[in-house]
Coordinates of C-alpha atoms (C1' of nucleotides) in Angstrom, one line a residue:
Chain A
X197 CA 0.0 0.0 0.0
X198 CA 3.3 2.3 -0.9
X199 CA 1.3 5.5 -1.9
X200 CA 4.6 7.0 -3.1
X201 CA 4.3 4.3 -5.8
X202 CA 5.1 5.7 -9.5
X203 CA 2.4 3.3 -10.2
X204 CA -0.5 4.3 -8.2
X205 CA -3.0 3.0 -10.6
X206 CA -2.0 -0.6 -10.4
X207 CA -1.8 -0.5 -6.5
X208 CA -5.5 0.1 -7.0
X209 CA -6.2 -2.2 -9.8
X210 CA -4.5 -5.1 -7.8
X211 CA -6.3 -4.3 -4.5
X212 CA -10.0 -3.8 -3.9
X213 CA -10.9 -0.4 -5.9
X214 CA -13.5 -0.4 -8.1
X215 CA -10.9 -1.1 -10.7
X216 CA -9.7 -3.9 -10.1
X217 CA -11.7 -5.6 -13.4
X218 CA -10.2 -3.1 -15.9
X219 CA -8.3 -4.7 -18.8
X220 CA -4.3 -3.7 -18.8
X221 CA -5.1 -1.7 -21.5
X222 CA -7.9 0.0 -19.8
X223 CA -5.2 0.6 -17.1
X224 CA -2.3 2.0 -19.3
X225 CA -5.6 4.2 -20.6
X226 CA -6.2 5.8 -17.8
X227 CA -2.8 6.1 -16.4
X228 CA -2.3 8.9 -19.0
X229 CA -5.1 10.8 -18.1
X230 CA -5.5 9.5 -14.1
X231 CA -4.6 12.9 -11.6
X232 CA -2.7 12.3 -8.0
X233 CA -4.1 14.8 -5.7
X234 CA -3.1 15.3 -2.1
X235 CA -4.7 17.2 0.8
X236 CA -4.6 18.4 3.9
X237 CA -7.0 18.0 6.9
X238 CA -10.3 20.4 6.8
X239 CA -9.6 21.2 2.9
X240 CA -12.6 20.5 1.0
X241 CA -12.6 18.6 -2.2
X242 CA -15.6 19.4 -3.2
X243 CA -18.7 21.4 -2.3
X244 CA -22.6 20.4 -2.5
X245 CA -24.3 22.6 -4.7
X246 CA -21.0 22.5 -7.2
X247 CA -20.7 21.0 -10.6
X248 CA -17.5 18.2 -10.7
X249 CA -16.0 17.2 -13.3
X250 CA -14.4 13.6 -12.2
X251 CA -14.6 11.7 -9.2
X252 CA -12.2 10.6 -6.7
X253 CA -10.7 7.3 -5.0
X254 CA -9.1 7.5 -2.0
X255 CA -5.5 6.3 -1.5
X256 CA -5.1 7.2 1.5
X257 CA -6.2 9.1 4.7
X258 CA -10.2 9.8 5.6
X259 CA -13.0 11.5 3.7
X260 CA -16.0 12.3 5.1
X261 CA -18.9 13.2 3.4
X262 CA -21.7 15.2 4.5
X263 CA -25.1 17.0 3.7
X264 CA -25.6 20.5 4.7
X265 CA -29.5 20.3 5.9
X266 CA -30.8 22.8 7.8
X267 CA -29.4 25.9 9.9
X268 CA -26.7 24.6 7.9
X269 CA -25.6 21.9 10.3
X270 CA -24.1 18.9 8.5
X271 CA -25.5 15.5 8.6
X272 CA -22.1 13.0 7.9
X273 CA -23.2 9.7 6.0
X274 CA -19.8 8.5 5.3
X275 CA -16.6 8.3 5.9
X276 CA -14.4 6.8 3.2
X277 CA -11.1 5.4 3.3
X278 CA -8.4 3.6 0.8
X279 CA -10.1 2.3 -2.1
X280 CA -13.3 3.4 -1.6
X281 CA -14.7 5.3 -4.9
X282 CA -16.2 9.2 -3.9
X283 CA -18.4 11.3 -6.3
X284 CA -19.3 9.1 -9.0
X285 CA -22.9 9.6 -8.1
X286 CA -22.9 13.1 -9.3
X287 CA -20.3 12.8 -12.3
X288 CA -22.5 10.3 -13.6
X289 CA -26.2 12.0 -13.0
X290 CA -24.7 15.5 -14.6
X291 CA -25.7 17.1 -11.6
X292 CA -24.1 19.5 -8.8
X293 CA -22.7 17.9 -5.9
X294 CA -25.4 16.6 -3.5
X295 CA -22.9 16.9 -0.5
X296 CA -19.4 18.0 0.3
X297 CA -16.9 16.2 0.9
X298 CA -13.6 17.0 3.4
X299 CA -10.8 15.4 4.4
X300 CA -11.0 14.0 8.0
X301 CA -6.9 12.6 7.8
X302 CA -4.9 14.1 5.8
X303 CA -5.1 12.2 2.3
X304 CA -4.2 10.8 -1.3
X305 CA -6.7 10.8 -3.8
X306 CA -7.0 9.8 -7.3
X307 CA -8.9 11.8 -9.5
X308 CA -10.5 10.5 -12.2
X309 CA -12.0 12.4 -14.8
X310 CA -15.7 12.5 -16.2
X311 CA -15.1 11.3 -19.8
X312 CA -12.8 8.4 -18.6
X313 CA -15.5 7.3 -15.9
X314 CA -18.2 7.5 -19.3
X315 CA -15.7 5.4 -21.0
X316 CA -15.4 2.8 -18.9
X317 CA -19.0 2.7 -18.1
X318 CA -20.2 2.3 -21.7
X319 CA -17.4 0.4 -23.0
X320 CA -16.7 -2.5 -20.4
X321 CA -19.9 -4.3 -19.1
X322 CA -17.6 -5.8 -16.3
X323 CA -16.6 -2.1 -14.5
X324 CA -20.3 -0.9 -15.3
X325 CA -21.6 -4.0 -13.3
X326 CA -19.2 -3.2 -10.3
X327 CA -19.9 0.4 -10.2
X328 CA -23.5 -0.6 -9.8
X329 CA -22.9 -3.4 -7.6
X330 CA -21.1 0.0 -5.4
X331 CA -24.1 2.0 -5.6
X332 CA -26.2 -0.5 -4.8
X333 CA -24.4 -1.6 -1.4
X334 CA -24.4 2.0 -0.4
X335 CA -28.0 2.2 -1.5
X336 CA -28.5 -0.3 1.0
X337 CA -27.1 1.0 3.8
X338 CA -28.7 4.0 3.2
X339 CA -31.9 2.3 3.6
X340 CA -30.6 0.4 6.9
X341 CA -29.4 4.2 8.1
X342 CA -32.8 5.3 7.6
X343 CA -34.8 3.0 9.5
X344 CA -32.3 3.2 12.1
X345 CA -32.9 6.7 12.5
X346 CA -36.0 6.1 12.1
X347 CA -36.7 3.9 14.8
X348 CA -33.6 3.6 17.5
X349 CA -32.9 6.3 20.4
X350 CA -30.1 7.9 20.4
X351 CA -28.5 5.5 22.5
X352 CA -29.2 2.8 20.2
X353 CA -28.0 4.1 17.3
X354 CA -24.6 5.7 19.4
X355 CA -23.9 2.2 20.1
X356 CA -24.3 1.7 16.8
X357 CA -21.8 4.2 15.4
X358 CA -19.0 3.0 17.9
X359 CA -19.0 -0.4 16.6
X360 CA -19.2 0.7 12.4
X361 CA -16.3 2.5 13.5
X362 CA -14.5 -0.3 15.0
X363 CA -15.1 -2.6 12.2
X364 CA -14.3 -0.2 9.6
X365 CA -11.0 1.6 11.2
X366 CA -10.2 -1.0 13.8
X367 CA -8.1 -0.2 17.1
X368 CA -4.5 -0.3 18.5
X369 CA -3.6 -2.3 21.7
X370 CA -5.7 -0.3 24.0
X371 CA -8.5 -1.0 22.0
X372 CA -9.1 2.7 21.1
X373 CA -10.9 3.4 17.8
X374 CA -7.8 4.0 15.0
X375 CA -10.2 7.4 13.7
X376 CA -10.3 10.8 15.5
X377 CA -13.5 12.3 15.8
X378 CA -15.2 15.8 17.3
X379 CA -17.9 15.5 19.5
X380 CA -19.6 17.7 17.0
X381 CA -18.8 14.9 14.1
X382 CA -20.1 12.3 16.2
X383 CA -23.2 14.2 16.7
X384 CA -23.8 15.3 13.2
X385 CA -22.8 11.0 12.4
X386 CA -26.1 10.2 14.6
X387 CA -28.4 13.1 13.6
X388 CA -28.2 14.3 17.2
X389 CA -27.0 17.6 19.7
X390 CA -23.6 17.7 21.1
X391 CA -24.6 17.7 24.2
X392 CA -26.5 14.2 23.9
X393 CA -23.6 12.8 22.7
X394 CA -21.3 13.9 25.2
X395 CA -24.1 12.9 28.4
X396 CA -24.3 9.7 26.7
X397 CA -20.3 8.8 25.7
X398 CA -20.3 9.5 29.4
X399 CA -23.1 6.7 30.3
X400 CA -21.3 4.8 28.6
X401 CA -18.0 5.2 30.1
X402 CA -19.5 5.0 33.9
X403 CA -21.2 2.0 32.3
X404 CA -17.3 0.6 31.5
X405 CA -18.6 0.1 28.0
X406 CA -15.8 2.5 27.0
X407 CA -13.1 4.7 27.6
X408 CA -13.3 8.2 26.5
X409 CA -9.7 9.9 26.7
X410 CA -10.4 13.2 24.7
X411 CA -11.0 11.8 21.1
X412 CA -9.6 8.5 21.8
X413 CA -12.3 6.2 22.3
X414 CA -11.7 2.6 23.4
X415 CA -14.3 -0.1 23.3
X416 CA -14.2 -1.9 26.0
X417 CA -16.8 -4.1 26.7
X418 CA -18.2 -4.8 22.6
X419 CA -20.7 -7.2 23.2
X420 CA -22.5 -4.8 25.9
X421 CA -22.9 -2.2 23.3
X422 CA -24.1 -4.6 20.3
X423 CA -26.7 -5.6 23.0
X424 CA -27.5 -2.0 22.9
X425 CA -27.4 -1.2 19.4
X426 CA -29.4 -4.5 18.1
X427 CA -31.2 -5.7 20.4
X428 CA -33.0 -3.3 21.8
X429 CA -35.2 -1.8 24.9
Chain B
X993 CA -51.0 3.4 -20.9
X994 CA -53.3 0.2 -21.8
X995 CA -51.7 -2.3 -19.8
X996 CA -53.8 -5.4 -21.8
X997 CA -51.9 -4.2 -24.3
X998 CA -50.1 -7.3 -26.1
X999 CA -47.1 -5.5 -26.6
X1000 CA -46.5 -4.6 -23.2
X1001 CA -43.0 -4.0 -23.7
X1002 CA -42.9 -1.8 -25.9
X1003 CA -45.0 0.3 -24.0
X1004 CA -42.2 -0.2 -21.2
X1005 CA -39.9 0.3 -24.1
X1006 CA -41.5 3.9 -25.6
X1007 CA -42.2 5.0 -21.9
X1008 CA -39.8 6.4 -19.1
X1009 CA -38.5 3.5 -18.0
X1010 CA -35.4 2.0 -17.7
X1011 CA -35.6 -0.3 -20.7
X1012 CA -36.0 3.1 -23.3
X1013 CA -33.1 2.8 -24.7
X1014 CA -32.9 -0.6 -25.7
X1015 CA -32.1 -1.5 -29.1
X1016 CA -35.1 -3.4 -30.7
X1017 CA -33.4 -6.6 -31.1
X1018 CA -32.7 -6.6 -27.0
X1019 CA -36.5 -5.6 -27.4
X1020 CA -37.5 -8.6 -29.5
X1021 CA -34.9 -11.0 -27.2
X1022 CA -36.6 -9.8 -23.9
X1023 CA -40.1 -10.3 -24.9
X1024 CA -39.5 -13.9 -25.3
X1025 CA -38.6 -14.0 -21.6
X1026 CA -40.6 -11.2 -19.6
X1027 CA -43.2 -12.0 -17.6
X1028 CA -46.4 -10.2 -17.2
X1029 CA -47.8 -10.8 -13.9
X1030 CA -50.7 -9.3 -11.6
X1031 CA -50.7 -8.9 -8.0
X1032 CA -54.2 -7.5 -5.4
X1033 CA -53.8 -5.3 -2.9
X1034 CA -51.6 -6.1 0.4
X1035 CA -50.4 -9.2 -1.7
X1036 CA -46.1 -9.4 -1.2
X1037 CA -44.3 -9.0 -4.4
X1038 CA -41.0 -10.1 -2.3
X1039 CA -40.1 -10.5 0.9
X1040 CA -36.7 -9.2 2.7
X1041 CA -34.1 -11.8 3.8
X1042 CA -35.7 -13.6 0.9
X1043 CA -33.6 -14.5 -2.7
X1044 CA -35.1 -12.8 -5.5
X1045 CA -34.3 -14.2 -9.0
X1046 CA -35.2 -11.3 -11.2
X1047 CA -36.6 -7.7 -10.9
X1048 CA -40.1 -5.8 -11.8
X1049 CA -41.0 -2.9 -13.5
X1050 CA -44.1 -1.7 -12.5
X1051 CA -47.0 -1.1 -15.4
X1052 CA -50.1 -0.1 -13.0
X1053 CA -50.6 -0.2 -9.2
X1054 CA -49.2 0.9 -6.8
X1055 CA -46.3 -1.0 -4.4
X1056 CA -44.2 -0.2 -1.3
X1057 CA -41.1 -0.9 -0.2
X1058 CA -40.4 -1.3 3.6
X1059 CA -37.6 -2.6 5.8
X1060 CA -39.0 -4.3 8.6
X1061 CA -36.7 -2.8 12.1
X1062 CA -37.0 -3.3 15.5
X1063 CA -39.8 -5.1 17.0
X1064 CA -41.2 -5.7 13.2
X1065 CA -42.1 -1.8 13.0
X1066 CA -41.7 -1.1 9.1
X1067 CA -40.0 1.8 7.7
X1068 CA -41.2 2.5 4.1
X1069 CA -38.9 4.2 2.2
X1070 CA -40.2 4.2 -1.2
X1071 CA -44.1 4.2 -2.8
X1072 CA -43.3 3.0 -6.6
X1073 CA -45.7 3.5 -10.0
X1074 CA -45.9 3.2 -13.5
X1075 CA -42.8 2.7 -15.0
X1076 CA -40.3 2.6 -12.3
X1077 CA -38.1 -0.4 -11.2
X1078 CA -37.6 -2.8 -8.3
X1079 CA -35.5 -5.1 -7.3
X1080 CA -32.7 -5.1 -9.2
X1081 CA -30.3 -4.1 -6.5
X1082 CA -30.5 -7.2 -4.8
X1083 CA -30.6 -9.1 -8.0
X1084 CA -27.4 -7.6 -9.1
X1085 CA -25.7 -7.5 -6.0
X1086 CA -26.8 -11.1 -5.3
X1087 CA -27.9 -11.0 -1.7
X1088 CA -31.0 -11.4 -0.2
X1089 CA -33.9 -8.7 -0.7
X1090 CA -33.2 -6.2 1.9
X1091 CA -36.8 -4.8 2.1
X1092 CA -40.0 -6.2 1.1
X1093 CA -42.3 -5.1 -1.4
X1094 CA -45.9 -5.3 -0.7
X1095 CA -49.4 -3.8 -2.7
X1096 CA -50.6 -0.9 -2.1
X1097 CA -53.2 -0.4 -5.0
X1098 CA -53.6 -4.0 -7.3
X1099 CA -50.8 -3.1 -10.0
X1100 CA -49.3 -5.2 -13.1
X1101 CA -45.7 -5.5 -13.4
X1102 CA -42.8 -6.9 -16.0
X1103 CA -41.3 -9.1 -14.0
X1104 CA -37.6 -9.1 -15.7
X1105 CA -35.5 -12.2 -14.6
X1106 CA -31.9 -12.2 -13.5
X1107 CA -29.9 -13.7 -16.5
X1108 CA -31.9 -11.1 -18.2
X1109 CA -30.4 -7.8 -16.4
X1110 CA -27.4 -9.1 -16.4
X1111 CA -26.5 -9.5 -20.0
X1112 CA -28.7 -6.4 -20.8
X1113 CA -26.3 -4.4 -18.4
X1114 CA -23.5 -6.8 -19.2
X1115 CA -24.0 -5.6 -23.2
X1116 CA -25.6 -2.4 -23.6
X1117 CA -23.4 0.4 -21.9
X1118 CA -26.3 2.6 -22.5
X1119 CA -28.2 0.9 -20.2
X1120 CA -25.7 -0.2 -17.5
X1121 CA -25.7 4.0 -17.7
X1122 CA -29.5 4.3 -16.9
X1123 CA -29.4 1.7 -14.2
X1124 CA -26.5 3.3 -12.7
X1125 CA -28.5 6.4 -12.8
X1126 CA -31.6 4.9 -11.3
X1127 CA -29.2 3.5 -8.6
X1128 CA -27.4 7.6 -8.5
X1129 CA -31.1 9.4 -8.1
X1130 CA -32.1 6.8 -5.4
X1131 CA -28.8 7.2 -3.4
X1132 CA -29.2 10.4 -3.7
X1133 CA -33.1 10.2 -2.1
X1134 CA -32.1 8.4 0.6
X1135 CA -29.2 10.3 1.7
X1136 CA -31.7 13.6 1.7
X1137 CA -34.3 11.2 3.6
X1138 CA -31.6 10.6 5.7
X1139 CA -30.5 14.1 6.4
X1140 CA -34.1 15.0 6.7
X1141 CA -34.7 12.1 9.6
X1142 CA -31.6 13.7 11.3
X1143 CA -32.4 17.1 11.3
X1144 CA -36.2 18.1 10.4
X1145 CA -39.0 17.7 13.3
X1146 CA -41.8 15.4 12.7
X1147 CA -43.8 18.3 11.5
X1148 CA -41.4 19.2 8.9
X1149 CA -41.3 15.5 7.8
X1150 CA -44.9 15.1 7.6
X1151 CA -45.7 18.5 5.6
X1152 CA -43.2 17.5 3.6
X1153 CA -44.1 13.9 2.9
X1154 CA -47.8 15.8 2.0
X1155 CA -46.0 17.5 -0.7
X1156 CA -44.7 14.6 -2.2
X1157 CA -47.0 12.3 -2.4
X1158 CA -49.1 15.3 -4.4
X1159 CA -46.1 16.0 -6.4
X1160 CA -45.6 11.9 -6.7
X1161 CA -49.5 10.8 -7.6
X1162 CA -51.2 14.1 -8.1
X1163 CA -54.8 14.9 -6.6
X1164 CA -58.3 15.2 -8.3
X1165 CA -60.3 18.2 -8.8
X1166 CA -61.2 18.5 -4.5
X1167 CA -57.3 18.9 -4.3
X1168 CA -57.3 14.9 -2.5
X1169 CA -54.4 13.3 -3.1
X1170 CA -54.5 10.3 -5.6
X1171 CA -52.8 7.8 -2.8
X1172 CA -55.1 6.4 -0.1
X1173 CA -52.6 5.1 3.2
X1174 CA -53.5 4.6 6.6
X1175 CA -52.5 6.7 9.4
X1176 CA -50.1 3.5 9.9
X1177 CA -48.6 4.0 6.6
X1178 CA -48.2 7.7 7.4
X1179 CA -46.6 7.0 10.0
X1180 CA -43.8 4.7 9.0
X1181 CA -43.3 6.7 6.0
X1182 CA -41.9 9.6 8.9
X1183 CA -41.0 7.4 11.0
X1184 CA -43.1 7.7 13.8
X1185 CA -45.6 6.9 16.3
X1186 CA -49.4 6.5 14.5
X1187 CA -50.9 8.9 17.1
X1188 CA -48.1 11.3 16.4
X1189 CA -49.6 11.7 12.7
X1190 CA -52.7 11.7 14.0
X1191 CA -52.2 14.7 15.8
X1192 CA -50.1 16.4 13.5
X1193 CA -52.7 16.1 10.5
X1194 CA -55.5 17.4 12.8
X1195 CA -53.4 20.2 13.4
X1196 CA -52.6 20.9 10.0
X1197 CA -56.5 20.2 9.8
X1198 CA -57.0 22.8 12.1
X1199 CA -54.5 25.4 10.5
X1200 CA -57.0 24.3 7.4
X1201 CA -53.5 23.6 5.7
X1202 CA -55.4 20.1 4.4
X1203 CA -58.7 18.4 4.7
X1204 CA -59.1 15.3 5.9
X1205 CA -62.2 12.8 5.1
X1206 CA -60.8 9.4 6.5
X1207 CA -58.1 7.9 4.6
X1208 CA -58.8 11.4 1.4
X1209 CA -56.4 14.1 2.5
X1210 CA -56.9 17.1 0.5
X1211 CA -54.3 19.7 -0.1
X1212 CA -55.4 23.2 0.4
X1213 CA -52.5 25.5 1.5
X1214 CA -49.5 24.0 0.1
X1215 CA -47.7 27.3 0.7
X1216 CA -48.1 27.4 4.2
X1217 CA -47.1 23.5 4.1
X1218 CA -43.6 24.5 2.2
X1219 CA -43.2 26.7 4.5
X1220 CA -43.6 24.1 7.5
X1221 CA -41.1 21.7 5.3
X1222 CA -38.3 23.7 4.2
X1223 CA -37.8 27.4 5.8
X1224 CA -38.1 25.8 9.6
X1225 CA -38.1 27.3 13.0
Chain C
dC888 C1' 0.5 33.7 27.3
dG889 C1' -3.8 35.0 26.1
dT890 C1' -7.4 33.8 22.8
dT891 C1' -10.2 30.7 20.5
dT892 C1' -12.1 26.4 19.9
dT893 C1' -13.8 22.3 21.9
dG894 C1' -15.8 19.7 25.6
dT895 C1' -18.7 19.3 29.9
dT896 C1' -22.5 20.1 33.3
dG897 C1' -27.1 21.6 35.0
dA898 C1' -31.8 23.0 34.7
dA899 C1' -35.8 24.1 32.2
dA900 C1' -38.3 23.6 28.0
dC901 C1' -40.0 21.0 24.4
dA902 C1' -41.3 17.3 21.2
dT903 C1' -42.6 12.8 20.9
dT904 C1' -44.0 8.4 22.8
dT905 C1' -46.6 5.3 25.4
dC906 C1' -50.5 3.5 27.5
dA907 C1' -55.3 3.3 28.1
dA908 C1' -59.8 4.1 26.7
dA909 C1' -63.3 5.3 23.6
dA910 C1' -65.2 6.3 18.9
dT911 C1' -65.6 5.2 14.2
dA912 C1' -65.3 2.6 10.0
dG913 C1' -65.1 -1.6 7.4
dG914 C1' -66.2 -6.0 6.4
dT915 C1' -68.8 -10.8 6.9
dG916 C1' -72.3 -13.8 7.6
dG917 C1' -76.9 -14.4 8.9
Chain D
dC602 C1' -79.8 -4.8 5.4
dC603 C1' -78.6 -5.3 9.9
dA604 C1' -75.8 -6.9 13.7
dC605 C1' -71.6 -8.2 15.0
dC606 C1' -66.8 -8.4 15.1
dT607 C1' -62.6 -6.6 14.0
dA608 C1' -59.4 -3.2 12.6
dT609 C1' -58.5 1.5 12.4
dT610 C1' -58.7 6.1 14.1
dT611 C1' -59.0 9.5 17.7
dT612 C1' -58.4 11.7 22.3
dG613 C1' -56.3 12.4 26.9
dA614 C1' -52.8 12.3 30.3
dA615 C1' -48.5 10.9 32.0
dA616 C1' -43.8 9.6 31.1
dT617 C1' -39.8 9.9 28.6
dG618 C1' -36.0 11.3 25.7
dT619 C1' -33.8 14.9 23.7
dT620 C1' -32.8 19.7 22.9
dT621 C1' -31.8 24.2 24.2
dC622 C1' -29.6 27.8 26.7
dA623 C1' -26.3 29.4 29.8
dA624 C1' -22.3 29.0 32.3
dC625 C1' -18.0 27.1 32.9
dA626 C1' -13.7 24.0 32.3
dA627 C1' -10.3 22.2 29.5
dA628 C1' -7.6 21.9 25.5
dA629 C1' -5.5 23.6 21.3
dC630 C1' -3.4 27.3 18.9
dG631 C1' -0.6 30.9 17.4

DNA sequence: CGTTTTGTTGAAACATTTCAAAATAGGTGG
DNA sequence: CCACCTATTTTGAAATGTTTCAACAAAACG
């Protein structure tokens, strides 16, 4: 996973990126016209409401992407890390940028522009499939998110979002989660105040279901909080 | 729209659905292997957990789409009509349904089977592109459901789920809306409790924002409702 | 070091749920 | 067509979960 590597585009293609079903000569295609982009914590890549022209997989670092609803306070769906494909949705559908999308970890990105993604899509049946078989996954837990929020209490789905992010960005020795959040990204990653989620981080942690050391978070007891999160009342 | 019609596909085919721009020999090849098939109210098209081997298009009727949650409360995410498509996500992601389609209003569908969708998407780049951009628009749905779950009241959510079931099946001339639910429908469409919708429409009632005559709700200030759904506070 | 951002706590206000009871509507069979 | 039974809708009152506001503590930053 050498990001330095001259040849980024077959690090993906080998691994578990959406491209990994390209013909080589699909790959030596796009590895003309295929951009490395790097950024910085906080910086934006792009906006909601903006037009892009290409779409992005991650190399390296975290993305998160978010929805600015109301009283402009952001609602985070996802967090993406290496591999993962980001903006496809909107490149393909010709339309602005339904969210924005910032850089959580300092990151590596591969940009990939629009007429290459139409390419692909049209020419190679294969890719098409798999980009489909993406959206639909994420269709999917978008549906899950939604009855979740529909139907758990905030502790439920808190629970919830402390073991996604243990599966999805592990931890070190201590246990503690290997992603830094804000209180305020936690909140706006349950659709909830600040406040909650600090009065209920710390039920938790009296609890000894974690332990909360600024933004490190360790899991400590896992099965307790999937008792919480699936089983309910 | 005559749904008798012999040629059912081509209806499908000349319509706004996904299969419009099919060439007419993948017209000729599917109409060998469609199948028309009719289904009565509260009948289950499929269920969720269930394996589904092929997708439907919808020609009349009306059909929902719910994930059953927590204590086998449904969320319903999606009311589908004329012309639009289920199914195929878990077809092509070859998993399980994750939500089960029941009858609203008795409806007709194309029922499209899996070895079908695959070497249409497979084949025809064109159509890969349209399914990916079914898939694009519906992700794109559900992450603004999503956002709106997180961060509108139940008020908001209901005045605007008002709005777009007019916008979505239209009302007759006593401005009713063309969609008859129950208050339990309502409710898991907002995802909440059935006397909360009760309350909420006799308020709007009240505010003579909509009529109400049993299951007919009529729209009669959908100003004021916008208002309610998307200024806030 | 002071300034700004982030995190924490308490108390009151608010929205929503829950439970219980009653009213109404919708079939079904006599 | 009525009477009955069941399912749906409505209402009230109490309980609960969550938010909001305000004040303060702690941490991060330049």
């Amino acid at each position: 996973m050498n990001v330095e590597d001259n040849h980024t585009l077959h690090v993906l293609w080998k691994n578990h990126s959406i491209l990994r079903r390209l013909t080589p000569d699909e790959i030596n295609y796009l590895e003309e016209l295929v951009e490395i982009r790097t950024y910085k914590r906080n910086e934006i890549i792009f906006s909601q409401g903006k037009r892009i022209n290409g779409c992005y997989i991650v190399l390296s670092g975290i993305v998160k992407q978010f929805k600015t609803g109301m009283e402009s306070r952001e609602y985070i769906f996802r967090l993406a890390k290496a591999y993962e494909i980001l903006g496809f949705r909107s490149v393909l559908s010709e339309e602005p940028a339904c969210n924005t999308s910032s850089v959580l970890e300092d990151c590596t990105v591969c940009y990939i522009r629009k007429e290459c993604l139409y390419h692909l899509v049209t020419t190679n049946g294969n890719f098409a499939m798999d980009l489909l078989q993406v959206a639909c996954r994420e269709l999917e837990e978008s549906h899950s998110m939604i009855t979740d929020m529909a139907q758990k209490s905030l502790k439920e789905r808190l629970a919830e979002l402390l073991l996604m992010l243990r599966n999805k960005f592990g931890v070190n020795e201590q246990q503690q989660l290997n992603i830094s959040l804000s209180r305020e990204d936690l909140s706006n990653m349950v659709g909830t105040a600040i406040e909650s989620v600090i009065r209920l981080l710390s039920e938790f942690k009296n609890a000894r279901y974690v332990a909360v050391k600024g933004r490190r978070i360790a899991i400590l007891d896992e099965k307790s909080l999937e008792k919480i999160a699936y089983l309910n009342k």
